[in-house]
Amino acid sequence: MTGDVEKMIAVGLVWGATNALMRRGALLWDQSVRRLSTPSSSSLKLHQKLFASLKNWLALLVIWQYTVPFLLNLSASATFFAILSHTPISLAVPVTNATTFAATAFFGLLLGERTRVGFSLLGMASIVLGVWLCINT
């Protein structure tokens, strides 16, 4: 079980880091979409709207700052499902999700996202305490 806890924490760290990185990639995509603004969507027909959505989605996947973290995030998801096959869900979900929340805040801070640092640090400390309680009880 101890080895599984480390795997859960590792998955949470990967999810948290990739969440922050995918946000940065999505912001780059959003900037490029705004530069190439399309006509008002209310005047478009349904098939034109669907084509525009597909085009935007493909444009997002072309941005490596989004795609690489996305693929890492998916691989961590596969690892999480493998962990769930032999670990109680009552332990795996809280530990992994709490670690994800803390890691997302931490990596967001590292990437320079605007946030209330004091509240973020207090939240991360509370999460670490909660994960420690889950593991040791």
PDB file of C-alpha atoms in Angstrom:
ATOM      1  CA  MET A   1       0.000   0.000   0.000  1.00  0.00           C
ATOM      2  CA  THR A   2       2.884   2.387   0.722  1.00  0.00           C
ATOM      3  CA  GLY A   3       4.140   2.203  -2.860  1.00  0.00           C
ATOM      4  CA  ASP A   4       0.629   2.986  -4.041  1.00  0.00           C
ATOM      5  CA  VAL A   5       0.517   6.176  -1.964  1.00  0.00           C
ATOM      6  CA  GLU A   6       3.666   7.434  -3.666  1.00  0.00           C
ATOM      7  CA  LYS A   7       2.097   6.638  -7.040  1.00  0.00           C
ATOM      8  CA  MET A   8      -1.074   8.529  -6.060  1.00  0.00           C
ATOM      9  CA  ILE A   9       0.963  11.558  -5.022  1.00  0.00           C
ATOM     10  CA  ALA A  10       3.011  11.349  -8.236  1.00  0.00           C
ATOM     11  CA  VAL A  11      -0.184  11.253 -10.327  1.00  0.00           C
ATOM     12  CA  GLY A  12      -1.521  14.255  -8.412  1.00  0.00           C
ATOM     13  CA  LEU A  13       1.715  16.162  -9.007  1.00  0.00           C
ATOM     14  CA  VAL A  14       1.643  15.381 -12.740  1.00  0.00           C
ATOM     15  CA  TRP A  15      -2.020  16.380 -12.998  1.00  0.00           C
ATOM     16  CA  GLY A  16      -1.384  19.610 -11.109  1.00  0.00           C
ATOM     17  CA  ALA A  17       1.661  20.565 -13.167  1.00  0.00           C
ATOM     18  CA  THR A  18      -0.039  19.753 -16.454  1.00  0.00           C
ATOM     19  CA  ASN A  19      -3.190  21.664 -15.435  1.00  0.00           C
ATOM     20  CA  ALA A  20      -1.137  24.827 -14.998  1.00  0.00           C
ATOM     21  CA  LEU A  21       0.786  24.224 -18.227  1.00  0.00           C
ATOM     22  CA  MET A  22      -2.372  23.465 -20.232  1.00  0.00           C
ATOM     23  CA  ARG A  23      -3.889  26.702 -18.946  1.00  0.00           C
ATOM     24  CA  ARG A  24      -0.886  28.581 -20.292  1.00  0.00           C
ATOM     25  CA  GLY A  25      -1.192  26.795 -23.655  1.00  0.00           C
ATOM     26  CA  ALA A  26      -4.931  27.510 -23.783  1.00  0.00           C
ATOM     27  CA  LEU A  27      -4.243  31.200 -23.170  1.00  0.00           C
ATOM     28  CA  LEU A  28      -1.832  31.202 -26.121  1.00  0.00           C
ATOM     29  CA  TRP A  29      -4.516  29.545 -28.235  1.00  0.00           C
ATOM     30  CA  ASP A  30      -7.106  32.084 -27.082  1.00  0.00           C
ATOM     31  CA  GLN A  31      -4.836  34.941 -28.120  1.00  0.00           C
ATOM     32  CA  SER A  32      -4.361  33.441 -31.585  1.00  0.00           C
ATOM     33  CA  VAL A  33      -8.117  32.879 -32.000  1.00  0.00           C
ATOM     34  CA  ARG A  34      -8.850  36.483 -31.040  1.00  0.00           C
ATOM     35  CA  ARG A  35      -6.381  37.740 -33.639  1.00  0.00           C
ATOM     36  CA  LEU A  36      -8.124  35.663 -36.287  1.00  0.00           C
ATOM     37  CA  SER A  37     -11.630  36.586 -35.163  1.00  0.00           C
ATOM     38  CA  THR A  38     -14.448  35.161 -37.254  1.00  0.00           C
ATOM     39  CA  PRO A  39     -17.768  36.741 -38.219  1.00  0.00           C
ATOM     40  CA  SER A  40     -20.569  36.860 -35.720  1.00  0.00           C
ATOM     41  CA  SER A  41     -21.645  33.328 -34.856  1.00  0.00           C
ATOM     42  CA  SER A  42     -25.325  34.298 -34.892  1.00  0.00           C
ATOM     43  CA  SER A  43     -25.224  34.749 -38.672  1.00  0.00           C
ATOM     44  CA  LEU A  44     -23.610  31.345 -39.304  1.00  0.00           C
ATOM     45  CA  LYS A  45     -25.528  28.187 -40.131  1.00  0.00           C
ATOM     46  CA  LEU A  46     -25.255  25.074 -38.003  1.00  0.00           C
ATOM     47  CA  HIS A  47     -22.741  23.272 -40.239  1.00  0.00           C
ATOM     48  CA  GLN A  48     -20.603  26.440 -40.370  1.00  0.00           C
ATOM     49  CA  LYS A  49     -20.640  26.657 -36.566  1.00  0.00           C
ATOM     50  CA  LEU A  50     -19.646  23.001 -36.270  1.00  0.00           C
ATOM     51  CA  PHE A  51     -16.842  23.452 -38.809  1.00  0.00           C
ATOM     52  CA  ALA A  52     -15.598  26.562 -36.953  1.00  0.00           C
ATOM     53  CA  SER A  53     -15.608  24.650 -33.649  1.00  0.00           C
ATOM     54  CA  LEU A  54     -13.701  21.738 -35.172  1.00  0.00           C
ATOM     55  CA  LYS A  55     -11.202  24.155 -36.729  1.00  0.00           C
ATOM     56  CA  ASN A  56     -10.662  25.879 -33.354  1.00  0.00           C
ATOM     57  CA  TRP A  57     -10.218  22.533 -31.594  1.00  0.00           C
ATOM     58  CA  LEU A  58      -7.632  21.403 -34.131  1.00  0.00           C
ATOM     59  CA  ALA A  59      -5.853  24.752 -33.796  1.00  0.00           C
ATOM     60  CA  LEU A  60      -5.623  24.095 -30.052  1.00  0.00           C
ATOM     61  CA  LEU A  61      -4.068  20.677 -30.604  1.00  0.00           C
ATOM     62  CA  VAL A  62      -1.405  22.188 -32.885  1.00  0.00           C
ATOM     63  CA  ILE A  63      -0.098  24.351 -30.040  1.00  0.00           C
ATOM     64  CA  TRP A  64       2.604  22.207 -28.433  1.00  0.00           C
ATOM     65  CA  GLN A  65       2.394  24.170 -25.163  1.00  0.00           C
ATOM     66  CA  TYR A  66      -1.055  22.630 -24.770  1.00  0.00           C
ATOM     67  CA  THR A  67      -0.671  19.256 -26.477  1.00  0.00           C
ATOM     68  CA  VAL A  68       2.429  17.991 -24.643  1.00  0.00           C
ATOM     69  CA  PRO A  69       0.996  18.638 -21.143  1.00  0.00           C
ATOM     70  CA  PHE A  70      -2.333  17.207 -22.319  1.00  0.00           C
ATOM     71  CA  LEU A  71      -0.690  13.936 -23.359  1.00  0.00           C
ATOM     72  CA  LEU A  72       1.222  13.759 -20.052  1.00  0.00           C
ATOM     73  CA  ASN A  73      -2.048  14.395 -18.226  1.00  0.00           C
ATOM     74  CA  LEU A  74      -3.719  11.539 -20.107  1.00  0.00           C
ATOM     75  CA  SER A  75      -0.872   9.170 -19.268  1.00  0.00           C
ATOM     76  CA  ALA A  76      -1.242  10.093 -15.587  1.00  0.00           C
ATOM     77  CA  SER A  77      -4.963   9.314 -15.901  1.00  0.00           C
ATOM     78  CA  ALA A  78      -4.140   5.841 -17.202  1.00  0.00           C
ATOM     79  CA  THR A  79      -1.788   5.348 -14.257  1.00  0.00           C
ATOM     80  CA  PHE A  80      -4.530   6.486 -11.875  1.00  0.00           C
ATOM     81  CA  PHE A  81      -6.933   3.870 -13.250  1.00  0.00           C
ATOM     82  CA  ALA A  82      -4.246   1.218 -12.827  1.00  0.00           C
ATOM     83  CA  ILE A  83      -3.797   2.307  -9.199  1.00  0.00           C
ATOM     84  CA  LEU A  84      -7.569   2.098  -8.635  1.00  0.00           C
ATOM     85  CA  SER A  85      -7.534  -1.566  -9.634  1.00  0.00           C
ATOM     86  CA  HIS A  86      -5.845  -2.557  -6.361  1.00  0.00           C
ATOM     87  CA  THR A  87      -6.255   0.408  -3.991  1.00  0.00           C
ATOM     88  CA  PRO A  88      -9.343   1.463  -2.025  1.00  0.00           C
ATOM     89  CA  ILE A  89     -11.127   4.294  -3.800  1.00  0.00           C
ATOM     90  CA  SER A  90     -11.741   5.937  -0.414  1.00  0.00           C
ATOM     91  CA  LEU A  91      -7.976   6.538  -0.181  1.00  0.00           C
ATOM     92  CA  ALA A  92      -6.967   6.971  -3.823  1.00  0.00           C
ATOM     93  CA  VAL A  93      -9.425   9.704  -4.755  1.00  0.00           C
ATOM     94  CA  PRO A  94      -8.878  12.075  -1.797  1.00  0.00           C
ATOM     95  CA  VAL A  95      -5.086  11.722  -1.870  1.00  0.00           C
ATOM     96  CA  THR A  96      -4.785  12.170  -5.632  1.00  0.00           C
ATOM     97  CA  ASN A  97      -7.304  15.013  -5.939  1.00  0.00           C
ATOM     98  CA  ALA A  98      -5.932  16.905  -2.948  1.00  0.00           C
ATOM     99  CA  THR A  99      -2.408  16.591  -4.317  1.00  0.00           C
ATOM    100  CA  THR A 100      -3.681  17.807  -7.699  1.00  0.00           C
ATOM    101  CA  PHE A 101      -5.250  20.917  -6.171  1.00  0.00           C
ATOM    102  CA  ALA A 102      -2.095  21.777  -4.248  1.00  0.00           C
ATOM    103  CA  ALA A 103       0.174  21.090  -7.218  1.00  0.00           C
ATOM    104  CA  THR A 104      -1.989  23.189  -9.542  1.00  0.00           C
ATOM    105  CA  ALA A 105      -1.723  26.138  -7.142  1.00  0.00           C
ATOM    106  CA  PHE A 106       2.020  25.622  -6.669  1.00  0.00           C
ATOM    107  CA  PHE A 107       2.847  25.313 -10.366  1.00  0.00           C
ATOM    108  CA  GLY A 108       0.524  28.233 -11.131  1.00  0.00           C
ATOM    109  CA  LEU A 109       2.586  30.329  -8.727  1.00  0.00           C
ATOM    110  CA  LEU A 110       5.805  29.135 -10.380  1.00  0.00           C
ATOM    111  CA  LEU A 111       4.444  30.096 -13.801  1.00  0.00           C
ATOM    112  CA  GLY A 112       3.610  33.587 -12.575  1.00  0.00           C
ATOM    113  CA  GLU A 113      -0.172  33.365 -12.464  1.00  0.00           C
ATOM    114  CA  ARG A 114      -1.817  36.111 -10.466  1.00  0.00           C
ATOM    115  CA  THR A 115      -3.128  34.756  -7.206  1.00  0.00           C
ATOM    116  CA  ARG A 116      -3.383  35.558  -3.539  1.00  0.00           C
ATOM    117  CA  VAL A 117      -0.155  33.974  -2.395  1.00  0.00           C
ATOM    118  CA  GLY A 118      -1.036  33.870   1.300  1.00  0.00           C
ATOM    119  CA  PHE A 119      -4.350  32.114   0.699  1.00  0.00           C
ATOM    120  CA  SER A 120      -2.738  29.737  -1.775  1.00  0.00           C
ATOM    121  CA  LEU A 121      -0.008  28.769   0.681  1.00  0.00           C
ATOM    122  CA  LEU A 122      -2.548  28.317   3.486  1.00  0.00           C
ATOM    123  CA  GLY A 123      -4.682  26.130   1.207  1.00  0.00           C
ATOM    124  CA  MET A 124      -1.677  24.055   0.143  1.00  0.00           C
ATOM    125  CA  ALA A 125      -0.637  23.562   3.768  1.00  0.00           C
ATOM    126  CA  SER A 126      -4.181  22.447   4.652  1.00  0.00           C
ATOM    127  CA  ILE A 127      -4.163  20.003   1.751  1.00  0.00           C
ATOM    128  CA  VAL A 128      -0.807  18.538   2.786  1.00  0.00           C
ATOM    129  CA  LEU A 129      -2.128  18.091   6.326  1.00  0.00           C
ATOM    130  CA  GLY A 130      -5.301  16.415   5.009  1.00  0.00           C
ATOM    131  CA  VAL A 131      -3.330  14.042   2.786  1.00  0.00           C
ATOM    132  CA  TRP A 132      -1.044  13.179   5.698  1.00  0.00           C
ATOM    133  CA  LEU A 133      -4.121  12.409   7.834  1.00  0.00           C
ATOM    134  CA  CYS A 134      -5.596  10.201   5.068  1.00  0.00           C
ATOM    135  CA  ILE A 135      -2.374   8.230   4.737  1.00  0.00           C
ATOM    136  CA  ASN A 136      -1.615   7.815   8.431  1.00  0.00           C
ATOM    137  CA  THR A 137      -5.074   6.914   9.768  1.00  0.00           C
TER     138      THR A 137
END
